[in-house]
C-alpha cells in the first residue's frame, strides 16, 4: 500500500507496479490517484491525518488483496520561517501530516504486516523523513522537528518489529526536486541549491525495498 498523489509517492508507486507489486493507493484526492492509471491498483480516497483514516486505508488494502506485505508513507508538507514566526496552526499541521499520520498508519498496519511476514517472509514499512531529520536547518526548525519525529518513530519501531521480521525503513534523501518547496503551508523558501532528481530518489528507495535494506541515510543517496 502506498500513499501516492504526486511527487515521490507517485514515482515510487509506478516503480513498484513496474516491478510486479499489486498496489492499494491511498490519498485525499481520488482523481489524482486514478490518474496514475496503474494496472490492477485499488484506489481509496482517505485522509490519513484523521484518527480513522489509516485504519480505513489498511482495511481497503487487506480487503482487496487478502494481505498487506508493505506500506509506504510518502505524504508530507513543508513550512519555512524561524521558530518565533511559525504559528500554532502551522506547527500542528506539520506534525499531524509529517509525524502523526505515519505513526497512526504504522499502528494500523502492525497486525497485517506481522501476519504477512509470518506467512510469506519479508514485510516492510517505509517512511520518508529527509535530510532535515539528520541536519536540522535554520528557518525550517518546526519542519525539521516534525521530520526528526518521523525518523525517531521509524528507528524505535524497527527495533520493536525486528523479531517479527518486519522491516521499518526510513529514507532521508537530500533536497529533492519534487516541487514541495514551492507549495509551503507557511513562509517562503530560501534560495536552495539544485536538488536531486525525484526519479533517482524514488528509484533508490524502491531498490532499498527490493534489496531488503533497513535504513537509507542521506549518504545513501549521494555516495558513488
Tab-separated table of N, CA and C in Angstrom, residues 48-164:
chain	number	residue	atom	x	y	z
A	48	UNK	N	-5.326	10.461	5.747
A	48	UNK	CA	-4.515	9.772	6.758
A	48	UNK	C	-4.277	10.610	8.004
A	49	UNK	N	-4.659	11.891	7.974
A	49	UNK	CA	-4.494	12.726	9.170
A	49	UNK	C	-5.661	12.584	10.138
A	50	UNK	N	-6.735	11.932	9.725
A	50	UNK	CA	-7.856	11.725	10.627
A	50	UNK	C	-7.622	10.462	11.453
A	51	UNK	N	-8.195	10.395	12.645
A	51	UNK	CA	-7.917	9.241	13.504
A	51	UNK	C	-8.266	7.904	12.885
A	52	UNK	N	-9.352	7.852	12.067
A	52	UNK	CA	-9.740	6.571	11.487
A	52	UNK	C	-9.220	6.370	10.076
A	53	UNK	N	-8.557	7.371	9.494
A	53	UNK	CA	-8.080	7.268	8.121
A	53	UNK	C	-7.114	6.119	7.889
A	54	UNK	N	-6.083	5.969	8.699
A	54	UNK	CA	-5.146	4.859	8.493
A	54	UNK	C	-5.814	3.486	8.585
A	55	UNK	N	-6.742	3.320	9.535
A	55	UNK	CA	-7.446	2.038	9.640
A	55	UNK	C	-8.234	1.754	8.373
A	56	UNK	N	-8.896	2.770	7.830
A	56	UNK	CA	-9.681	2.587	6.608
A	56	UNK	C	-8.780	2.222	5.428
A	57	UNK	N	-7.608	2.859	5.361
A	57	UNK	CA	-6.680	2.554	4.268
A	57	UNK	C	-6.190	1.117	4.357
A	58	UNK	N	-5.827	0.679	5.553
A	58	UNK	CA	-5.340	-0.688	5.737
A	58	UNK	C	-6.448	-1.693	5.446
A	59	UNK	N	-7.654	-1.406	5.902
A	59	UNK	CA	-8.773	-2.308	5.642
A	59	UNK	C	-9.056	-2.424	4.144
A	60	UNK	N	-8.915	-1.301	3.413
A	60	UNK	CA	-9.112	-1.347	1.968
A	60	UNK	C	-8.070	-2.236	1.310
A	61	UNK	N	-6.821	-2.138	1.760
A	61	UNK	CA	-5.741	-2.943	1.179
A	61	UNK	C	-5.925	-4.422	1.480
A	62	UNK	N	-6.201	-4.752	2.726
A	62	UNK	CA	-6.363	-6.167	3.079
A	62	UNK	C	-7.648	-6.739	2.487
A	63	UNK	N	-8.679	-5.906	2.373
A	63	UNK	CA	-9.923	-6.377	1.770
A	63	UNK	C	-9.764	-6.684	0.297
A	64	UNK	N	-8.936	-5.887	-0.397
A	64	UNK	CA	-8.750	-6.084	-1.835
A	64	UNK	C	-7.787	-7.229	-2.136
A	65	UNK	N	-6.768	-7.402	-1.294
A	65	UNK	CA	-5.694	-8.352	-1.600
A	65	UNK	C	-5.645	-9.565	-0.678
A	66	UNK	N	-6.314	-9.463	0.462
A	66	UNK	CA	-6.264	-10.564	1.415
A	66	UNK	C	-5.077	-10.508	2.348
A	67	UNK	N	-4.133	-9.618	2.066
A	67	UNK	CA	-2.974	-9.467	2.933
A	67	UNK	C	-2.304	-8.123	2.642
A	68	UNK	N	-1.371	-7.754	3.503
A	68	UNK	CA	-0.639	-6.495	3.339
A	68	UNK	C	0.840	-6.778	3.553
A	69	UNK	N	1.620	-6.709	2.467
A	69	UNK	CA	3.047	-7.022	2.535
A	69	UNK	C	3.913	-5.803	2.832
A	70	UNK	N	3.421	-4.609	2.519
A	70	UNK	CA	4.254	-3.429	2.728
A	70	UNK	C	3.435	-2.156	2.713
A	71	UNK	N	3.970	-1.140	3.375
A	71	UNK	CA	3.341	0.177	3.450
A	71	UNK	C	4.411	1.226	3.153
A	72	UNK	N	4.078	2.190	2.314
A	72	UNK	CA	4.961	3.331	2.052
A	72	UNK	C	4.191	4.600	2.369
A	73	UNK	N	4.680	5.381	3.317
A	73	UNK	CA	4.070	6.675	3.621
A	73	UNK	C	4.930	7.757	2.975
A	74	UNK	N	4.397	8.377	1.916
A	74	UNK	CA	5.185	9.342	1.146
A	74	UNK	C	4.534	10.714	1.092
A	75	UNK	N	3.629	10.998	2.024
A	75	UNK	CA	2.989	12.313	2.076
A	75	UNK	C	3.769	13.227	3.011
A	76	UNK	N	3.722	14.532	2.742
A	76	UNK	CA	4.406	15.474	3.619
A	76	UNK	C	4.124	16.906	3.223
A	77	UNK	N	4.315	17.804	4.185
A	77	UNK	CA	4.196	19.240	3.924
A	77	UNK	C	5.414	19.930	4.512
A	78	UNK	N	5.694	21.134	4.008
A	78	UNK	CA	6.838	21.910	4.476
A	78	UNK	C	6.378	23.312	4.840
A	79	UNK	N	7.074	23.918	5.785
A	79	UNK	CA	6.863	25.319	6.146
A	79	UNK	C	8.219	25.955	6.391
A	80	UNK	N	8.315	27.240	6.081
A	80	UNK	CA	9.552	27.987	6.265
A	80	UNK	C	9.328	29.107	7.267
A	81	UNK	N	10.393	29.455	7.975
A	81	UNK	CA	10.319	30.533	8.946
A	81	UNK	C	11.023	30.156	10.233
A	82	UNK	N	11.527	31.182	10.935
A	82	UNK	CA	12.166	30.966	12.227
A	82	UNK	C	11.137	30.502	13.257
A	83	UNK	N	11.616	29.936	14.350
A	83	UNK	CA	10.734	29.377	15.367
A	83	UNK	C	9.670	30.388	15.800
A	84	UNK	N	10.068	31.641	16.042
A	84	UNK	CA	9.125	32.629	16.567
A	84	UNK	C	8.129	33.099	15.509
A	85	UNK	N	8.350	32.730	14.251
A	85	UNK	CA	7.473	33.172	13.170
A	85	UNK	C	6.392	32.149	12.816
A	86	UNK	N	6.551	30.925	13.252
A	86	UNK	CA	5.642	29.850	12.843
A	86	UNK	C	4.515	29.741	13.863
A	87	UNK	N	3.274	29.923	13.392
A	87	UNK	CA	2.145	29.945	14.322
A	87	UNK	C	1.698	28.529	14.691
A	88	UNK	N	0.798	28.452	15.655
A	88	UNK	CA	0.371	27.161	16.184
A	88	UNK	C	-0.301	26.297	15.124
A	89	UNK	N	-1.133	26.904	14.286
A	89	UNK	CA	-1.823	26.110	13.272
A	89	UNK	C	-0.831	25.458	12.314
A	90	UNK	N	0.235	26.178	11.969
A	90	UNK	CA	1.246	25.622	11.072
A	90	UNK	C	2.004	24.482	11.745
A	91	UNK	N	2.380	24.689	12.992
A	91	UNK	CA	3.083	23.627	13.728
A	91	UNK	C	2.203	22.386	13.823
A	92	UNK	N	0.927	22.595	14.147
A	92	UNK	CA	0.010	21.456	14.246
A	92	UNK	C	-0.075	20.703	12.923
A	93	UNK	N	-0.168	21.438	11.806
A	93	UNK	CA	-0.278	20.788	10.503
A	93	UNK	C	0.986	20.015	10.152
A	94	UNK	N	2.144	20.601	10.451
A	94	UNK	CA	3.406	19.922	10.175
A	94	UNK	C	3.492	18.589	10.926
A	95	UNK	N	3.177	18.620	12.207
A	95	UNK	CA	3.324	17.401	13.000
A	95	UNK	C	2.212	16.402	12.693
A	96	UNK	N	1.023	16.893	12.385
A	96	UNK	CA	-0.071	15.976	12.061
A	96	UNK	C	0.247	15.170	10.812
A	97	UNK	N	0.727	15.837	9.762
A	97	UNK	CA	0.967	15.160	8.487
A	97	UNK	C	2.316	14.442	8.468
A	98	UNK	N	3.349	15.084	8.991
A	98	UNK	CA	4.701	14.528	8.873
A	98	UNK	C	5.043	13.507	9.945
A	99	UNK	N	4.393	13.570	11.099
A	99	UNK	CA	4.762	12.678	12.202
A	99	UNK	C	3.611	11.799	12.681
A	100	UNK	N	2.446	12.404	12.949
A	100	UNK	CA	1.353	11.608	13.497
A	100	UNK	C	0.721	10.689	12.457
A	101	UNK	N	0.591	11.148	11.220
A	101	UNK	CA	-0.011	10.287	10.194
A	101	UNK	C	0.801	9.004	9.977
A	102	UNK	N	2.124	9.078	9.805
A	102	UNK	CA	2.862	7.817	9.662
A	102	UNK	C	2.820	6.946	10.913
A	103	UNK	N	2.768	7.574	12.097
A	103	UNK	CA	2.650	6.776	13.326
A	103	UNK	C	1.335	6.009	13.327
A	104	UNK	N	0.238	6.702	13.018
A	104	UNK	CA	-1.066	6.047	13.016
A	104	UNK	C	-1.156	4.979	11.930
A	105	UNK	N	-0.539	5.245	10.779
A	105	UNK	CA	-0.567	4.262	9.699
A	105	UNK	C	0.208	3.008	10.089
A	106	UNK	N	1.370	3.195	10.695
A	106	UNK	CA	2.158	2.044	11.118
A	106	UNK	C	1.422	1.254	12.194
A	107	UNK	N	0.758	1.953	13.097
A	107	UNK	CA	-0.021	1.281	14.139
A	107	UNK	C	-1.160	0.472	13.524
A	108	UNK	N	-1.847	1.064	12.543
A	108	UNK	CA	-2.954	0.365	11.899
A	108	UNK	C	-2.477	-0.850	11.113
A	109	UNK	N	-1.286	-0.742	10.518
A	109	UNK	CA	-0.769	-1.815	9.667
A	109	UNK	C	-0.024	-2.889	10.448
A	110	UNK	N	0.197	-2.692	11.727
A	110	UNK	CA	1.048	-3.591	12.502
A	110	UNK	C	0.612	-5.046	12.387
A	111	UNK	N	-0.637	-5.331	12.703
A	111	UNK	CA	-1.098	-6.715	12.673
A	111	UNK	C	-0.987	-7.364	11.306
A	112	UNK	N	-1.507	-6.721	10.244
A	112	UNK	CA	-1.378	-7.319	8.910
A	112	UNK	C	0.064	-7.512	8.459
A	113	UNK	N	0.962	-6.580	8.800
A	113	UNK	CA	2.351	-6.734	8.398
A	113	UNK	C	3.016	-7.905	9.121
A	114	UNK	N	2.753	-8.025	10.412
A	114	UNK	CA	3.312	-9.143	11.170
A	114	UNK	C	2.784	-10.469	10.615
A	115	UNK	N	1.499	-10.517	10.300
A	115	UNK	CA	0.917	-11.740	9.745
A	115	UNK	C	1.523	-12.068	8.387
A	116	UNK	N	1.690	-11.048	7.541
A	116	UNK	CA	2.274	-11.288	6.214
A	116	UNK	C	3.695	-11.795	6.322
A	117	UNK	N	4.462	-11.231	7.256
A	117	UNK	CA	5.839	-11.684	7.426
A	117	UNK	C	5.879	-13.124	7.935
A	118	UNK	N	4.976	-13.439	8.820
A	118	UNK	CA	4.928	-14.809	9.363
A	118	UNK	C	4.586	-15.822	8.276
A	119	UNK	N	3.684	-15.438	7.365
A	119	UNK	CA	3.198	-16.391	6.368
A	119	UNK	C	4.015	-16.415	5.089
A	120	UNK	N	4.582	-15.237	4.722
A	120	UNK	CA	5.190	-15.141	3.398
A	120	UNK	C	6.635	-14.637	3.409
A	121	UNK	N	7.164	-14.317	4.594
A	121	UNK	CA	8.521	-13.795	4.630
A	121	UNK	C	8.548	-12.307	4.888
A	122	UNK	N	9.427	-11.625	4.233
A	122	UNK	CA	9.700	-10.214	4.491
A	122	UNK	C	8.480	-9.327	4.293
A	123	UNK	N	8.191	-8.466	5.272
A	123	UNK	CA	7.209	-7.395	5.148
A	123	UNK	C	7.906	-6.101	5.562
A	124	UNK	N	7.353	-4.979	5.151
A	124	UNK	CA	8.084	-3.720	5.366
A	124	UNK	C	7.143	-2.545	5.517
A	125	UNK	N	7.669	-1.497	6.144
A	125	UNK	CA	7.022	-0.189	6.196
A	125	UNK	C	8.095	0.851	5.909
A	126	UNK	N	7.767	1.819	5.073
A	126	UNK	CA	8.720	2.853	4.670
A	126	UNK	C	8.180	4.225	5.055
A	127	UNK	N	9.024	5.019	5.692
A	127	UNK	CA	8.742	6.425	5.923
A	127	UNK	C	9.820	7.244	5.215
A	128	UNK	N	9.506	8.487	4.911
A	128	UNK	CA	10.462	9.374	4.232
A	128	UNK	C	10.577	10.648	5.046
A	129	UNK	N	11.638	10.751	5.836
A	129	UNK	CA	11.797	11.939	6.679
A	129	UNK	C	12.633	13.007	5.979
A	130	UNK	N	13.786	12.636	5.447
A	130	UNK	CA	14.598	13.610	4.724
A	130	UNK	C	15.813	14.091	5.487
A	131	UNK	N	16.639	14.817	4.787
A	131	UNK	CA	17.914	15.272	5.321
A	131	UNK	C	17.752	16.130	6.567
A	132	UNK	N	16.652	16.887	6.684
A	132	UNK	CA	16.492	17.789	7.838
A	132	UNK	C	16.335	17.011	9.135
A	133	UNK	N	15.983	15.716	9.053
A	133	UNK	CA	15.929	14.914	10.269
A	133	UNK	C	17.331	14.699	10.826
A	134	UNK	N	18.320	14.545	9.941
A	134	UNK	CA	19.707	14.372	10.355
A	134	UNK	C	20.394	15.713	10.618
A	135	UNK	N	20.031	16.723	9.826
A	135	UNK	CA	20.675	18.033	9.912
A	135	UNK	C	19.610	19.117	9.984
A	136	UNK	N	19.053	19.357	11.182
A	136	UNK	CA	18.033	20.391	11.334
A	136	UNK	C	18.537	21.725	10.791
A	137	UNK	N	17.642	22.437	10.103
A	137	UNK	CA	18.036	23.596	9.321
A	137	UNK	C	17.407	24.868	9.867
A	138	UNK	N	18.207	25.907	10.010
A	138	UNK	CA	17.696	27.203	10.453
A	138	UNK	C	16.619	27.695	9.509
A	139	UNK	N	15.617	28.375	10.087
A	139	UNK	CA	14.454	28.878	9.345
A	139	UNK	C	13.585	27.757	8.794
A	140	UNK	N	13.852	26.549	9.267
A	140	UNK	CA	12.987	25.401	8.982
A	140	UNK	C	12.893	24.543	10.248
A	141	UNK	N	12.917	25.202	11.404
A	141	UNK	CA	13.017	24.475	12.668
A	141	UNK	C	11.810	23.587	12.926
A	142	UNK	N	10.610	24.124	12.737
A	142	UNK	CA	9.415	23.327	13.012
A	142	UNK	C	9.312	22.155	12.033
A	143	UNK	N	9.611	22.424	10.784
A	143	UNK	CA	9.606	21.356	9.775
A	143	UNK	C	10.653	20.302	10.123
A	144	UNK	N	11.863	20.733	10.468
A	144	UNK	CA	12.921	19.791	10.830
A	144	UNK	C	12.501	18.931	12.012
A	145	UNK	N	11.855	19.560	13.005
A	145	UNK	CA	11.428	18.819	14.195
A	145	UNK	C	10.376	17.774	13.848
A	146	UNK	N	9.460	18.112	12.951
A	146	UNK	CA	8.428	17.135	12.574
A	146	UNK	C	9.031	15.954	11.829
A	147	UNK	N	10.032	16.212	11.014
A	147	UNK	CA	10.674	15.127	10.285
A	147	UNK	C	11.595	14.307	11.183
A	148	UNK	N	12.214	14.959	12.150
A	148	UNK	CA	13.024	14.217	13.117
A	148	UNK	C	12.143	13.282	13.942
A	149	UNK	N	10.932	13.723	14.240
A	149	UNK	CA	9.992	12.860	14.966
A	149	UNK	C	9.644	11.628	14.131
A	150	UNK	N	9.485	11.813	12.822
A	150	UNK	CA	9.201	10.678	11.941
A	150	UNK	C	10.363	9.692	11.931
A	151	UNK	N	11.583	10.224	11.878
A	151	UNK	CA	12.762	9.360	11.912
A	151	UNK	C	12.829	8.581	13.227
A	152	UNK	N	12.567	9.264	14.351
A	152	UNK	CA	12.605	8.598	15.646
A	152	UNK	C	11.566	7.487	15.709
A	153	UNK	N	10.392	7.751	15.153
A	153	UNK	CA	9.357	6.718	15.102
A	153	UNK	C	9.861	5.487	14.374
A	154	UNK	N	10.423	5.685	13.190
A	154	UNK	CA	10.896	4.560	12.393
A	154	UNK	C	11.999	3.790	13.107
A	155	UNK	N	12.934	4.514	13.708
A	155	UNK	CA	14.053	3.860	14.379
A	155	UNK	C	13.583	3.007	15.557
A	156	UNK	N	12.655	3.538	16.355
A	156	UNK	CA	12.163	2.789	17.509
A	156	UNK	C	11.301	1.607	17.065
A	157	UNK	N	10.425	1.850	16.080
A	157	UNK	CA	9.550	0.779	15.606
A	157	UNK	C	10.348	-0.340	14.947
A	158	UNK	N	11.455	0.008	14.294
A	158	UNK	CA	12.298	-1.013	13.681
A	158	UNK	C	12.795	-2.005	14.723
A	159	UNK	N	13.175	-1.505	15.886
A	159	UNK	CA	13.607	-2.383	16.962
A	159	UNK	C	12.479	-3.240	17.500
A	160	UNK	N	11.297	-2.647	17.601
A	160	UNK	CA	10.147	-3.388	18.110
A	160	UNK	C	9.728	-4.524	17.168
A	161	UNK	N	9.873	-4.303	15.865
A	161	UNK	CA	9.367	-5.251	14.881
A	161	UNK	C	10.434	-6.183	14.305
A	162	UNK	N	11.665	-6.010	14.756
A	162	UNK	CA	12.745	-6.821	14.202
A	162	UNK	C	12.497	-8.316	14.431
A	163	UNK	N	12.055	-8.674	15.617
A	163	UNK	CA	11.835	-10.093	15.922
A	163	UNK	C	10.735	-10.686	15.023
A	164	UNK	N	9.760	-9.853	14.657
A	164	UNK	CA	8.686	-10.312	13.782
A	164	UNK	C	9.103	-10.295	12.314
